Amino acid sequence: MSEIKTFVPTPDSPPPLTSTGVLRWLRDNLFSSWFNSLLTLLALALLVRVVPPLVSWALVHAVWTGGPGVCDDASGACWAFIAAKARVMLIGTYPPELAWRPLAAGALLAGVVAATVSGRCKKRVLTGLWPVFFAAALWLVGGGAGLETVDQSRWGGLMLSLGLAAVGILVSVPLGILLALGRRSGMGGVSAVCIGFIELVRGVPLITILFMASVMMPLFLPPNFQINNLLRVQVGIILFSSAYIAEVVRGGLQAIPKGQIDAAKALGLSPWMVTVFVVLPQAVRHVLPALIGRCIALFKDTSLVIIVGLLDFLGMAKAASQDQLWLGHEVEGYVFCAAVYWVICFGMSRYGRSLEKRGPQTNR
Amino acid sequence: MQAFRLKEQLVPILTQTLVVGAILYVALLLFQNTQANLEARNIASGFGFLSVESGMPINDSLLAYAPADTYGRAFLVGIVNTLFVSALSIVLATALGVLVGVARVSANWLVARLAAVYVELFRNIPLLLTLFFCYSTLLAFLPAPRQSLSPLAGVFINNRGVFAPRPHWLDGMGWVVLALGLAAIGAVLLARRSKRLRDETGRGLPAGWISLGLIAGLPTLAYFLAGRPIDFDVPTLHGFNFKGGMVLRPEFTALLTGLVLYTAAFIGENVRSGIQSVDKGQLDAAKALGLRPGSIMRKVILPQTLRVCIPATTNDYTSLVKNSSLAVAIGYPDMVSIGGTIIGQNDQAIEVIGLWMAVYLTINLVLSLGMNWCNAKVRLVER
Amino acid sequence: MDMSQVVIDVKGLNKWYGEFHVLKNIDLEVHKGERIVICGPSGSGKSTLIRCMNRLERHQEGTITVDGTELTNNLKGIEKIRREVGMVFQNFNLFPHMTVLENLTLAPVWVRRMPRREAEATAMRYLERVRIAEQAGKYPGQLSGGQQQRVAIARALCMSPNILLFDEPTSALDPEMIKEVLDVMVSLAEEDMTMVCVTHEMGFARTVADRIIFMDHGEIVEQNSPEEFFSNPQYDRTKLFLSQILHH
Ligand SMILES: Nc1ncnc2c1ncn2[C@@H]1O[C@H](COP(=O)(O)OP(=O)(O)O)[C@@H](O)[C@H]1O
Ligand SMILES: [Mg+2]
């Protein structure tokens, strides 16, 4: 029997220079084949055609400050128009001297969002924080109890968009959960009603629902009990959104393993306790990213209220561009609007994705 | 035990009775209110208005239409416009979406980044805003009719639309149509023959190229042999606008562009997740068998991609159809736009909204059935 | 049997994943008709090595010559090699949207340009060989793991390869299915197929292999005939590995 040798691994050597470095990266990622090189060149050509003119319009030749008319001979963007119209775009025709109130509500919102996104706050604290914030924001904006009341007809701009979306989410999530539970309740009558509602709403455009809320609802209600257009539109948004949320929640309910329900039943929990304590929390946690997706969609959808005569953020941007003193700056208004919408929606979708990554289990 | 059983059976029955009863009661209340309200406001009810002369002009119609036609006809024009813009958008958005999805997973870093920027940009901005933007930039950058761009003889582009000659069929066009039909039949036969040849000898024919030649060549040949039987009605400038020819209005173009750009971003994401859902081992196995990249894509990757793509894309298609109703905001006469005008004229909101809902539900039902059929075709058989 | 002809010739092979040196100075000759078993701890680079042999992975240094063709970026060469070299994977990698028969005929029809009837006849022959002909019309999802792996072997055989590469073909299988796959592999070995198998089935290695190669940390620690390898390992690392794998 021969001597046993000791195996000593050869030390790693660095990869050959040709396989690392910037040049290698360029080769692998941009010029790996003639077809890829062609694509790269086309993409670069596109960028060269688009980016410099864009930068020159938006930054280099832009006019940043000044009153009406400063932009008359400018070849770039007229951000002075945005500066002049920022107030109406943000808070609509809200009394200027009371503007601090919606601004304070906005600051509160920023704080609560920061607390939620940071992930440092306990879930229980957050569940308490949000309703408190809603009450405070409503009081600040609407007035009453010591503050001068501001009529709803003067709510507008981004504030209105956020408000419609926030109240829409707040109400349609529980409603959607109820609908989803009803749909899966196994009680023929109830689930038929829920299915009918969900599928009807999901089958038609939001506009038709908004028209219904705005034009048809007054016909449904008794003459001595009429509600204003804003509230009617809000109801329409809630009904619309709850049908979609019901479908999202249903997906979560279906994903709960049957073993969970069996285990809970075996512990002697009654059916509704099983639902409330075992099934729902898991289901909602499971579909949290999808729910956030619905929130984004809802926020984007609020822009449709312009069609039934409410002036939300987009509506105000459109209205502002019709000001005789500032004609011809629609594009700037829309770009500003798009930037704000984009930041909010992209932020939400990033948050949803981070929840997905963190996984449903760790998100307590 | 007995009591428990009884309770278990009784509770659902009671709940159901309560829920259904409450809903019926509310419905009855609403009905009575509505009756009273309609009477008080002197609004007619029923669908009789559909056969009344509308008197409304519609500037963009695929069907022959004049203000002397009925409301029913006007509504029909709206339905056809909705269907047309939706169908065209679906086709274009799918093409662009597949392109974007493939670009998202491209080995080319720059292309993948650009595709990602596109997707994130359009997904996070409301469609309505995109539409407004398209519409106002279109109007802002296109010249007035007198300064029309004319890239081709007879084609004029200005802020009233894209005007092009309208072809008129003359005698002898029948031959061209016949030739087209023959070429189509030829192409089908050729495809069959090619498949049979491949099954028997292993080598098919370049059927695609030959068919393309047939379908393009035969009708062209017939066109010249029959003495060029097409006459063109060329648009001409009259005062401040063009008359005659065919026209693509900026409202339509903006709606189409907005819908396509917006929906393609979503379809692109479906395609991306579909491609990424295909196990990497599939690619290894296909390569190890010696398949070429093209065959791998067509025979192995794409069929498996569809399985993931189709359900999500079905949703995007139905959303697109519903979103086409935003036409009303930029003045393209789709069904909602025309219906809105009708409501403005005769206050019969209930009937019009009911019609809207019925039409959208039908379109979406048909679309979903079609897509479900496709989905069943690509579903995997599991144990 | 002409054992002198070298069909796979690996010389001075080095490969990196980014900065990570995954294969170091590999030299390996595989002769025609030879059965080689590669073993070694997980992460030692076994899969990477055999995936280099049909260029599923690119290498940075050294040469790999298969059947007289050197593996470079030349696409024609790669296509030729892949036609001659069959591969069987740990996770079967059958195409789930095709029936068993379609899985088997795909490459013969589209790569070898074989008439479909002929391809189907060949496919049925190989399905009989792996004793699974009655499943021809089913989809992979309807088969057990062992059946799927046998289909995968038949799929590789349908291209009439000169060389077969196996990457842990039994590792994803339940114990009672391992034997049915090993039986097929043994019968292939009896027909003088050139085989390179990454496997931890030491019984198979003992009875079938002409040579066993032991790898660790991306290099070949030692290679030997089965008798020598099992009874007289040269290195402490090999001994440790054998003791871990055999006393289980
Ligand atoms: N695509 C890859 N990118 C980066 N590292 C990889 C990749 N594939 C494998 N590796 C690493 O290379 C080493 C060898 O992998 P592998 O050849 O699969 O080992 P084995 O098959 O022997 O278990 C492992 O450490 C693994 O983590
Ligand atoms: Mg391995």
Short mmCIF file of C-alpha atoms in Angstrom, two decimals, chain C residues 40-199:
data_model
loop_
_atom_site.label_atom_id
_atom_site.label_comp_id
_atom_site.label_asym_id
_atom_site.label_seq_id
_atom_site.Cartn_x
_atom_site.Cartn_y
_atom_site.Cartn_z
CA GLY C 40 -16.39 14.74 -6.01
CA PRO C 41 -18.02 16.96 -3.42
CA SER C 42 -20.76 19.34 -4.35
CA GLY C 43 -19.46 22.56 -5.86
CA SER C 44 -16.20 21.00 -7.02
CA GLY C 45 -16.90 21.88 -10.65
CA LYS C 46 -18.07 18.53 -12.04
CA SER C 47 -21.12 19.92 -13.82
CA THR C 48 -19.14 22.86 -15.11
CA LEU C 49 -16.55 20.51 -16.57
CA ILE C 50 -18.95 18.34 -18.52
CA ARG C 51 -21.02 21.35 -19.56
CA CYS C 52 -17.84 22.70 -21.12
CA MET C 53 -17.61 19.53 -23.19
CA ASN C 54 -20.61 20.50 -25.35
CA ARG C 55 -20.08 24.20 -24.78
CA LEU C 56 -23.07 24.88 -22.63
CA GLU C 57 -20.40 26.86 -20.79
CA ARG C 58 -17.58 28.88 -22.34
CA HIS C 59 -14.05 28.46 -21.03
CA GLN C 60 -11.38 31.12 -20.95
CA GLU C 61 -8.12 29.17 -21.18
CA GLY C 62 -7.02 25.86 -22.65
CA THR C 63 -8.50 23.78 -25.42
CA ILE C 64 -11.29 21.25 -25.64
CA THR C 65 -11.34 19.07 -28.73
CA VAL C 66 -14.28 16.78 -29.34
CA ASP C 67 -14.23 14.35 -32.24
CA GLY C 68 -11.43 16.35 -33.84
CA THR C 69 -13.28 19.67 -33.62
CA GLU C 70 -11.97 22.29 -31.25
CA LEU C 71 -14.64 24.15 -29.29
CA THR C 72 -14.35 27.83 -30.03
CA ASN C 73 -16.85 30.56 -30.73
CA ASN C 74 -17.33 29.05 -34.18
CA LEU C 75 -21.06 28.31 -34.31
CA LYS C 76 -20.79 25.66 -37.02
CA GLY C 77 -18.34 23.71 -34.90
CA ILE C 78 -20.56 23.95 -31.85
CA GLU C 79 -23.57 22.76 -33.81
CA LYS C 80 -21.64 19.79 -35.14
CA ILE C 81 -20.41 18.82 -31.67
CA ARG C 82 -23.86 19.11 -30.14
CA ARG C 83 -25.24 16.74 -32.78
CA GLU C 84 -22.60 14.17 -31.85
CA VAL C 85 -22.75 14.56 -28.09
CA GLY C 86 -25.88 13.67 -26.14
CA MET C 87 -26.53 14.97 -22.65
CA VAL C 88 -28.73 13.80 -19.79
CA PHE C 89 -29.48 16.21 -16.96
CA GLN C 90 -30.16 15.87 -13.27
CA ASN C 91 -33.61 17.43 -13.66
CA PHE C 92 -34.48 15.59 -16.89
CA ASN C 93 -35.30 18.86 -18.67
CA LEU C 94 -37.95 17.27 -20.84
CA PHE C 95 -40.05 19.77 -22.79
CA PRO C 96 -43.28 19.84 -20.78
CA HIS C 97 -45.48 21.07 -23.63
CA MET C 98 -44.62 18.15 -25.92
CA THR C 99 -45.57 14.51 -25.71
CA VAL C 100 -42.88 11.95 -25.08
CA LEU C 101 -42.77 11.11 -28.77
CA GLU C 102 -42.55 14.78 -29.77
CA ASN C 103 -39.72 15.26 -27.28
CA LEU C 104 -37.86 12.46 -28.99
CA THR C 105 -38.46 13.50 -32.59
CA LEU C 106 -37.90 17.25 -32.20
CA ALA C 107 -34.16 17.27 -32.71
CA PRO C 108 -33.96 14.48 -35.35
CA VAL C 109 -36.54 16.32 -37.46
CA TRP C 110 -35.28 19.87 -37.01
CA VAL C 111 -31.55 19.26 -36.62
CA ARG C 112 -30.88 16.07 -38.54
CA ARG C 113 -33.63 16.80 -41.10
CA MET C 114 -34.90 13.27 -40.72
CA PRO C 115 -38.29 12.43 -42.26
CA ARG C 116 -40.86 12.46 -39.49
CA ARG C 117 -41.99 8.86 -40.03
CA GLU C 118 -38.44 7.65 -39.80
CA ALA C 119 -37.80 9.79 -36.73
CA GLU C 120 -40.90 8.36 -35.08
CA ALA C 121 -39.86 4.82 -35.88
CA THR C 122 -36.42 5.45 -34.39
CA ALA C 123 -37.98 7.10 -31.37
CA MET C 124 -40.24 4.10 -30.78
CA ARG C 125 -37.22 1.79 -31.01
CA TYR C 126 -35.39 3.72 -28.31
CA LEU C 127 -38.50 3.95 -26.17
CA GLU C 128 -38.70 0.16 -26.28
CA ARG C 129 -35.07 0.03 -25.31
CA VAL C 130 -35.71 2.04 -22.19
CA ARG C 131 -38.89 -0.06 -21.74
CA ILE C 132 -41.36 2.77 -21.83
CA ALA C 133 -42.90 2.53 -25.30
CA GLU C 134 -46.45 2.47 -23.96
CA GLN C 135 -46.03 6.03 -22.67
CA ALA C 136 -45.21 7.56 -26.06
CA GLY C 137 -48.40 9.65 -26.25
CA LYS C 138 -48.22 11.02 -22.71
CA TYR C 139 -46.82 14.32 -21.52
CA PRO C 140 -43.76 14.46 -19.24
CA GLY C 141 -45.90 15.78 -16.40
CA GLN C 142 -47.81 12.50 -16.42
CA LEU C 143 -44.73 10.33 -15.84
CA SER C 144 -42.79 9.41 -12.72
CA GLY C 145 -39.27 10.74 -12.23
CA GLY C 146 -37.65 7.48 -13.25
CA GLN C 147 -39.77 7.27 -16.38
CA GLN C 148 -38.95 10.88 -17.24
CA GLN C 149 -35.23 10.25 -16.92
CA ARG C 150 -35.49 7.19 -19.15
CA VAL C 151 -37.32 9.29 -21.73
CA ALA C 152 -34.53 11.87 -21.45
CA ILE C 153 -31.95 9.16 -22.16
CA ALA C 154 -33.97 7.95 -25.14
CA ARG C 155 -34.20 11.55 -26.36
CA ALA C 156 -30.43 11.85 -26.30
CA LEU C 157 -30.06 8.47 -28.04
CA CYS C 158 -32.40 9.49 -30.87
CA MET C 159 -29.68 11.77 -32.24
CA SER C 160 -27.42 8.67 -32.49
CA PRO C 161 -24.66 10.38 -30.52
CA ASN C 162 -21.12 9.05 -30.34
CA ILE C 163 -20.71 10.34 -26.84
CA LEU C 164 -23.14 10.62 -23.93
CA LEU C 165 -22.71 13.03 -21.02
CA PHE C 166 -24.61 12.37 -17.79
CA ASP C 167 -24.86 15.01 -15.08
CA GLU C 168 -26.00 13.27 -11.90
CA PRO C 169 -28.85 11.49 -13.71
CA THR C 170 -30.14 9.77 -10.58
CA SER C 171 -29.74 12.50 -7.98
CA ALA C 172 -33.28 13.83 -8.33
CA LEU C 173 -34.89 10.39 -8.16
CA ASP C 174 -36.57 8.49 -5.38
CA PRO C 175 -34.52 5.45 -4.32
CA GLU C 176 -36.81 2.90 -5.93
CA MET C 177 -36.48 4.61 -9.31
CA ILE C 178 -32.71 4.86 -9.34
CA LYS C 179 -32.28 1.26 -10.37
CA GLU C 180 -34.46 1.50 -13.47
CA VAL C 181 -32.33 4.38 -14.74
CA LEU C 182 -29.03 2.74 -13.80
CA ASP C 183 -30.10 -0.44 -15.60
CA VAL C 184 -30.53 1.53 -18.79
CA MET C 185 -27.13 3.17 -18.33
CA VAL C 186 -25.47 -0.19 -17.71
CA SER C 187 -26.97 -1.61 -20.87
CA LEU C 188 -25.64 1.39 -22.80
CA ALA C 189 -22.20 0.79 -21.35
CA GLU C 190 -22.38 -2.82 -22.50
CA GLU C 191 -22.82 -1.53 -26.04
CA ASP C 192 -19.56 0.37 -25.96
CA MET C 193 -21.05 3.84 -25.91
CA THR C 194 -18.51 6.48 -24.90
CA MET C 195 -19.87 7.81 -21.61
CA VAL C 196 -18.85 10.54 -19.22
CA CYS C 197 -20.98 10.30 -16.08
CA VAL C 198 -21.04 12.61 -13.13
CA THR C 199 -22.58 10.40 -10.46
#
